[in-house]
GROMACS .gro file of C-alpha atoms in nm:
model
  296
    1UNK     CA    1  10.068   8.563  17.923
    2UNK     CA    2  10.436   8.483  17.999
    3UNK     CA    3  10.538   8.563  17.680
    4UNK     CA    4  10.371   8.890  17.690
    5UNK     CA    5  10.520   8.987  18.020
    6UNK     CA    6  10.864   8.924  17.919
    7UNK     CA    7  10.830   9.094  17.586
    8UNK     CA    8  10.675   9.408  17.787
    9UNK     CA    9  10.990   9.393  18.026
   10UNK     CA   10  11.226   9.367  17.752
   11UNK     CA   11  11.083   9.686  17.574
   12UNK     CA   12  11.048   9.867  17.877
   13UNK     CA   13  11.434   9.766  17.931
   14UNK     CA   14  11.567   9.924  17.604
   15UNK     CA   15  11.343  10.250  17.611
   16UNK     CA   16  11.508  10.327  17.931
   17UNK     CA   17  11.869  10.211  17.872
   18UNK     CA   18  12.141  10.509  17.851
   19UNK     CA   19  12.206  10.609  17.484
   20UNK     CA   20  12.529  10.615  17.313
   21UNK     CA   21  12.663  10.903  17.088
   22UNK     CA   22  12.885  10.879  16.747
   23UNK     CA   23  13.267  10.949  16.769
   24UNK     CA   24  13.219  11.279  16.577
   25UNK     CA   25  12.932  11.410  16.793
   26UNK     CA   26  13.188  11.315  17.113
   27UNK     CA   27  13.447  11.523  16.936
   28UNK     CA   28  13.208  11.807  16.879
   29UNK     CA   29  13.069  11.786  17.238
   30UNK     CA   30  13.426  11.827  17.361
   31UNK     CA   31  13.457  11.452  17.477
   32UNK     CA   32  13.158  11.493  17.742
   33UNK     CA   33  12.941  11.183  17.626
   34UNK     CA   34  13.052  10.824  17.564
   35UNK     CA   35  13.108  10.668  17.250
   36UNK     CA   36  12.815  10.451  17.138
   37UNK     CA   37  12.881  10.042  17.121
   38UNK     CA   38  12.691   9.977  16.823
   39UNK     CA   39  12.766  10.164  16.488
   40UNK     CA   40  12.494  10.250  16.260
   41UNK     CA   41  12.514  10.386  15.882
   42UNK     CA   42  12.219  10.576  15.931
   43UNK     CA   43  12.207  10.973  15.952
   44UNK     CA   44  12.282  11.131  16.276
   45UNK     CA   45  12.027  11.059  16.571
   46UNK     CA   46  12.039  10.852  16.863
   47UNK     CA   47  12.207  10.551  16.773
   48UNK     CA   48  12.276  10.248  16.991
   49UNK     CA   49  12.324  10.228  17.369
   50UNK     CA   50  12.632  10.312  17.564
   51UNK     CA   51  12.901  10.055  17.635
   52UNK     CA   52  12.758   9.978  17.998
   53UNK     CA   53  12.403   9.988  17.884
   54UNK     CA   54  12.458   9.736  17.619
   55UNK     CA   55  12.619   9.502  17.888
   56UNK     CA   56  12.359   9.554  18.134
   57UNK     CA   57  12.070   9.498  17.843
   58UNK     CA   58  12.270   9.155  17.742
   59UNK     CA   59  12.271   9.039  18.092
   60UNK     CA   60  11.904   9.092  18.191
   61UNK     CA   61  11.762   8.949  17.835
   62UNK     CA   62  11.984   8.665  17.872
   63UNK     CA   63  11.869   8.582  18.261
   64UNK     CA   64  11.510   8.656  18.158
   65UNK     CA   65  11.519   8.432  17.869
   66UNK     CA   66  11.682   8.146  18.107
   67UNK     CA   67  11.428   8.199  18.358
   68UNK     CA   68  11.155   8.146  18.082
   69UNK     CA   69  11.324   7.801  17.975
   70UNK     CA   70  11.372   7.714  18.318
   71UNK     CA   71  11.040   7.733  18.388
   72UNK     CA   72  10.909   7.523  18.090
   73UNK     CA   73  11.177   7.275  18.194
   74UNK     CA   74  11.063   7.206  18.540
   75UNK     CA   75  10.693   7.181  18.383
   76UNK     CA   76  10.606   6.813  18.284
   77UNK     CA   77  10.564   6.800  17.913
   78UNK     CA   78  10.614   6.588  17.601
   79UNK     CA   79  10.568   6.860  17.350
   80UNK     CA   80  10.963   6.983  17.379
   81UNK     CA   81  11.035   6.934  17.002
   82UNK     CA   82  11.343   6.778  17.077
   83UNK     CA   83  11.241   6.425  16.968
   84UNK     CA   84  11.161   6.577  16.628
   85UNK     CA   85  11.534   6.585  16.577
   86UNK     CA   86  11.771   6.323  16.438
   87UNK     CA   87  12.075   6.469  16.632
   88UNK     CA   88  11.851   6.486  16.958
   89UNK     CA   89  11.788   6.093  16.891
   90UNK     CA   90  12.153   6.000  16.813
   91UNK     CA   91  12.265   6.170  17.161
   92UNK     CA   92  11.994   6.016  17.376
   93UNK     CA   93  12.132   5.652  17.263
   94UNK     CA   94  12.464   5.742  17.411
   95UNK     CA   95  12.405   5.960  17.671
   96UNK     CA   96  12.467   5.779  18.025
   97UNK     CA   97  12.167   5.956  18.163
   98UNK     CA   98  11.793   5.921  18.050
   99UNK     CA   99  11.686   6.201  17.822
  100UNK     CA  100  11.352   6.096  17.700
  101UNK     CA  101  11.034   6.294  17.707
  102UNK     CA  102  10.992   6.263  18.107
  103UNK     CA  103  11.352   6.357  18.190
  104UNK     CA  104  11.470   6.613  17.947
  105UNK     CA  105  11.333   6.885  18.146
  106UNK     CA  106  11.473   6.793  18.497
  107UNK     CA  107  11.827   6.714  18.305
  108UNK     CA  108  11.860   7.069  18.212
  109UNK     CA  109  11.820   7.167  18.581
  110UNK     CA  110  12.071   6.928  18.691
  111UNK     CA  111  12.442   7.013  18.724
  112UNK     CA  112  12.489   6.818  18.438
  113UNK     CA  113  12.242   7.020  18.227
  114UNK     CA  114  12.377   7.351  18.406
  115UNK     CA  115  12.731   7.268  18.303
  116UNK     CA  116  12.633   7.214  17.948
  117UNK     CA  117  12.451   7.554  17.953
  118UNK     CA  118  12.806   7.700  18.069
  119UNK     CA  119  12.976   7.554  17.802
  120UNK     CA  120  12.728   7.657  17.535
  121UNK     CA  121  12.760   8.073  17.678
  122UNK     CA  122  12.432   8.083  17.837
  123UNK     CA  123  12.539   8.087  18.177
  124UNK     CA  124  12.860   8.200  18.364
  125UNK     CA  125  13.064   7.982  18.585
  126UNK     CA  126  12.951   8.213  18.871
  127UNK     CA  127  12.570   8.208  18.785
  128UNK     CA  128  12.595   7.822  18.795
  129UNK     CA  129  12.770   7.847  19.154
  130UNK     CA  130  12.537   8.064  19.270
  131UNK     CA  131  12.224   7.886  19.127
  132UNK     CA  132  12.338   7.544  19.311
  133UNK     CA  133  12.444   7.772  19.605
  134UNK     CA  134  12.097   7.879  19.712
  135UNK     CA  135  11.976   7.552  19.842
  136UNK     CA  136  11.676   7.571  19.662
  137UNK     CA  137  11.568   7.262  19.462
  138UNK     CA  138  11.616   7.301  19.084
  139UNK     CA  139  11.264   7.347  18.992
  140UNK     CA  140  11.297   7.728  19.182
  141UNK     CA  141  11.602   7.835  18.976
  142UNK     CA  142  11.367   8.039  18.724
  143UNK     CA  143  11.243   8.244  19.010
  144UNK     CA  144  11.608   8.304  19.126
  145UNK     CA  145  11.692   8.416  18.800
  146UNK     CA  146  11.418   8.661  18.826
  147UNK     CA  147  11.540   8.796  19.162
  148UNK     CA  148  11.872   8.832  18.999
  149UNK     CA  149  11.723   9.019  18.709
  150UNK     CA  150  11.529   9.257  18.924
  151UNK     CA  151  11.846   9.321  19.156
  152UNK     CA  152  12.058   9.417  18.836
  153UNK     CA  153  11.767   9.669  18.767
  154UNK     CA  154  11.767   9.829  19.082
  155UNK     CA  155  12.159   9.876  19.063
  156UNK     CA  156  12.118   9.999  18.681
  157UNK     CA  157  11.889  10.253  18.820
  158UNK     CA  158  12.079  10.391  19.098
  159UNK     CA  159  12.383  10.387  18.878
  160UNK     CA  160  12.225  10.592  18.581
  161UNK     CA  161  12.238  10.293  18.336
  162UNK     CA  162  11.872  10.297  18.329
  163UNK     CA  163  11.694  10.654  18.298
  164UNK     CA  164  11.337  10.719  18.420
  165UNK     CA  165  11.159  10.850  18.704
  166UNK     CA  166  10.960  10.679  18.967
  167UNK     CA  167  10.672  10.569  18.714
  168UNK     CA  168  10.924  10.399  18.507
  169UNK     CA  169  11.075  10.212  18.809
  170UNK     CA  170  10.726  10.109  18.903
  171UNK     CA  171  10.620   9.966  18.557
  172UNK     CA  172  10.955   9.776  18.514
  173UNK     CA  173  10.932   9.615  18.879
  174UNK     CA  174  10.555   9.572  18.811
  175UNK     CA  175  10.627   9.380  18.487
  176UNK     CA  176  10.867   9.108  18.660
  177UNK     CA  177  10.600   9.100  18.981
  178UNK     CA  178  10.343   8.997  18.721
  179UNK     CA  179  10.567   8.772  18.530
  180UNK     CA  180  10.620   8.570  18.851
  181UNK     CA  181  10.227   8.549  18.904
  182UNK     CA  182  10.151   8.427  18.557
  183UNK     CA  183  10.430   8.154  18.616
  184UNK     CA  184  10.254   8.055  18.947
  185UNK     CA  185   9.925   8.072  18.782
  186UNK     CA  186  10.006   7.797  18.542
  187UNK     CA  187  10.094   7.561  18.799
  188UNK     CA  188   9.787   7.634  18.983
  189UNK     CA  189   9.583   7.574  18.687
  190UNK     CA  190   9.736   7.229  18.611
  191UNK     CA  191   9.711   7.116  18.979
  192UNK     CA  192   9.373   7.247  19.044
  193UNK     CA  193   9.183   7.113  18.721
  194UNK     CA  194   8.882   6.882  18.728
  195UNK     CA  195   8.894   6.548  18.879
  196UNK     CA  196   8.965   6.265  18.629
  197UNK     CA  197   8.667   6.056  18.705
  198UNK     CA  198   8.447   6.337  18.523
  199UNK     CA  199   8.650   6.267  18.233
  200UNK     CA  200   8.562   5.920  18.249
  201UNK     CA  201   8.199   5.971  18.317
  202UNK     CA  202   8.169   6.214  17.991
  203UNK     CA  203   8.365   5.916  17.796
  204UNK     CA  204   8.091   5.660  17.908
  205UNK     CA  205   7.829   5.906  17.809
  206UNK     CA  206   7.947   5.997  17.501
  207UNK     CA  207   7.998   5.614  17.367
  208UNK     CA  208   7.645   5.555  17.512
  209UNK     CA  209   7.520   5.817  17.319
  210UNK     CA  210   7.700   5.689  16.984
  211UNK     CA  211   7.583   5.335  17.033
  212UNK     CA  212   7.235   5.406  17.093
  213UNK     CA  213   7.200   5.657  16.809
  214UNK     CA  214   7.125   5.429  16.517
  215UNK     CA  215   6.847   5.280  16.720
  216UNK     CA  216   6.662   5.610  16.803
  217UNK     CA  217   6.730   5.744  16.418
  218UNK     CA  218   6.655   5.459  16.228
  219UNK     CA  219   6.251   5.463  16.298
  220UNK     CA  220   6.227   5.875  16.225
  221UNK     CA  221   6.480   5.851  15.935
  222UNK     CA  222   6.521   5.491  15.788
  223UNK     CA  223   6.868   5.442  15.605
  224UNK     CA  224   6.944   5.836  15.605
  225UNK     CA  225   7.000   5.757  15.963
  226UNK     CA  226   7.368   5.586  15.851
  227UNK     CA  227   7.512   5.908  15.733
  228UNK     CA  228   7.364   6.093  16.029
  229UNK     CA  229   7.503   5.831  16.244
  230UNK     CA  230   7.840   5.892  16.091
  231UNK     CA  231   7.824   6.259  16.117
  232UNK     CA  232   7.725   6.244  16.481
  233UNK     CA  233   8.002   6.022  16.593
  234UNK     CA  234   8.260   6.234  16.379
  235UNK     CA  235   8.128   6.555  16.544
  236UNK     CA  236   8.122   6.402  16.930
  237UNK     CA  237   8.452   6.207  16.932
  238UNK     CA  238   8.629   6.493  16.787
  239UNK     CA  239   8.484   6.730  17.040
  240UNK     CA  240   8.576   6.473  17.307
  241UNK     CA  241   8.925   6.448  17.200
  242UNK     CA  242   8.961   6.816  17.183
  243UNK     CA  243   8.822   6.845  17.565
  244UNK     CA  244   9.087   6.580  17.665
  245UNK     CA  245   9.341   6.794  17.517
  246UNK     CA  246   9.234   7.102  17.715
  247UNK     CA  247   9.224   6.892  18.015
  248UNK     CA  248   9.582   6.782  17.947
  249UNK     CA  249   9.738   7.046  17.737
  250UNK     CA  250  10.097   6.915  17.772
  251UNK     CA  251  10.033   6.558  17.675
  252UNK     CA  252  10.178   6.416  17.964
  253UNK     CA  253   9.870   6.178  18.032
  254UNK     CA  254   9.861   6.052  17.668
  255UNK     CA  255   9.614   6.291  17.538
  256UNK     CA  256   9.820   6.425  17.234
  257UNK     CA  257   9.601   6.519  16.968
  258UNK     CA  258   9.634   6.896  17.022
  259UNK     CA  259   9.921   6.996  17.285
  260UNK     CA  260  10.101   7.297  17.366
  261UNK     CA  261  10.428   7.309  17.211
  262UNK     CA  262  10.670   7.413  17.448
  263UNK     CA  263  10.951   7.454  17.182
  264UNK     CA  264  10.736   7.710  17.005
  265UNK     CA  265  10.692   7.913  17.322
  266UNK     CA  266  11.077   7.912  17.366
  267UNK     CA  267  11.192   7.987  17.049
  268UNK     CA  268  10.941   8.273  16.970
  269UNK     CA  269  11.031   8.423  17.325
  270UNK     CA  270  11.391   8.420  17.248
  271UNK     CA  271  11.352   8.566  16.945
  272UNK     CA  272  11.158   8.884  17.091
  273UNK     CA  273  11.371   8.933  17.428
  274UNK     CA  274  11.726   8.869  17.237
  275UNK     CA  275  11.673   9.041  16.919
  276UNK     CA  276  11.339   9.235  16.833
  277UNK     CA  277  11.349   9.506  17.093
  278UNK     CA  278  11.722   9.560  17.091
  279UNK     CA  279  11.724   9.589  16.710
  280UNK     CA  280  11.417   9.831  16.708
  281UNK     CA  281  11.578  10.053  16.962
  282UNK     CA  282  11.927  10.044  16.768
  283UNK     CA  283  11.872  10.366  16.577
  284UNK     CA  284  11.616  10.648  16.698
  285UNK     CA  285  11.562  10.896  16.401
  286UNK     CA  286  11.651  11.266  16.546
  287UNK     CA  287  11.358  11.506  16.616
  288UNK     CA  288  11.275  11.739  16.331
  289UNK     CA  289  11.375  12.099  16.422
  290UNK     CA  290  11.090  12.332  16.531
  291UNK     CA  291  11.050  12.575  16.229
  292UNK     CA  292  10.998  12.917  16.302
  293UNK     CA  293  10.638  13.058  16.225
  294UNK     CA  294  10.649  13.256  15.908
  295UNK     CA  295  10.585  13.621  15.935
  296UNK     CA  296  10.252  13.724  15.717
   0.00000   0.00000   0.00000
């Protein structure tokens, strides 16, 4: 749901952003329209965004992608994908701070991690100082970035960088509010799950069923009970392992058979928020001219 709301927000963002014009169109209109920022070789039409819109879209998509990354960084998980990379393993051996599975998320939210994001061009020095200057704990940085995105959208609507009526404004802010609710829901679901004692009880029941099934089946099925017991064991053990993965979807308590891959979620969202919608709106074909009705 988080990925869906962010994609909805980014799509609305590029749909309402102020469009640019070609240089030749600008000359034909006496210089009344700004030159578009991203040139296209296609036929004349609505191609690209104005310079201020391009800067605004880049800012908002970068901040909302960081908010998504920070949210998963403050969520305990062992499926971050970093341990699959040889370069990560080499860095972990020489780094002076722990960057194992339990510490990689908090490390990204620490001053050390924020500095690395500044060096990578994903944060500005002012944004880093702003995050640390809020006085909030690092696990709240994701929500701080959401507020910043909302403030930038409000300013863009007042300045005409985003064009749309009251319905558009209400929709784009509703997507941000729904995104915040989805983030809170995930934390609530993780904290309010069933008690571990219930899982232990199910484990004992399944083990007891598998232990007693040969004695129960042999009087009725004879030698056929041997493959039947094997099938029952395969089914119930697999179902039990799957249920444990549902209970611990991020694998932090040892149930790592089937886990949510946080690295996949982040990479898929980064593509959608940074490329898909911006490229989709880079060229809008011209509307066909209305034809005059033919006289009979």
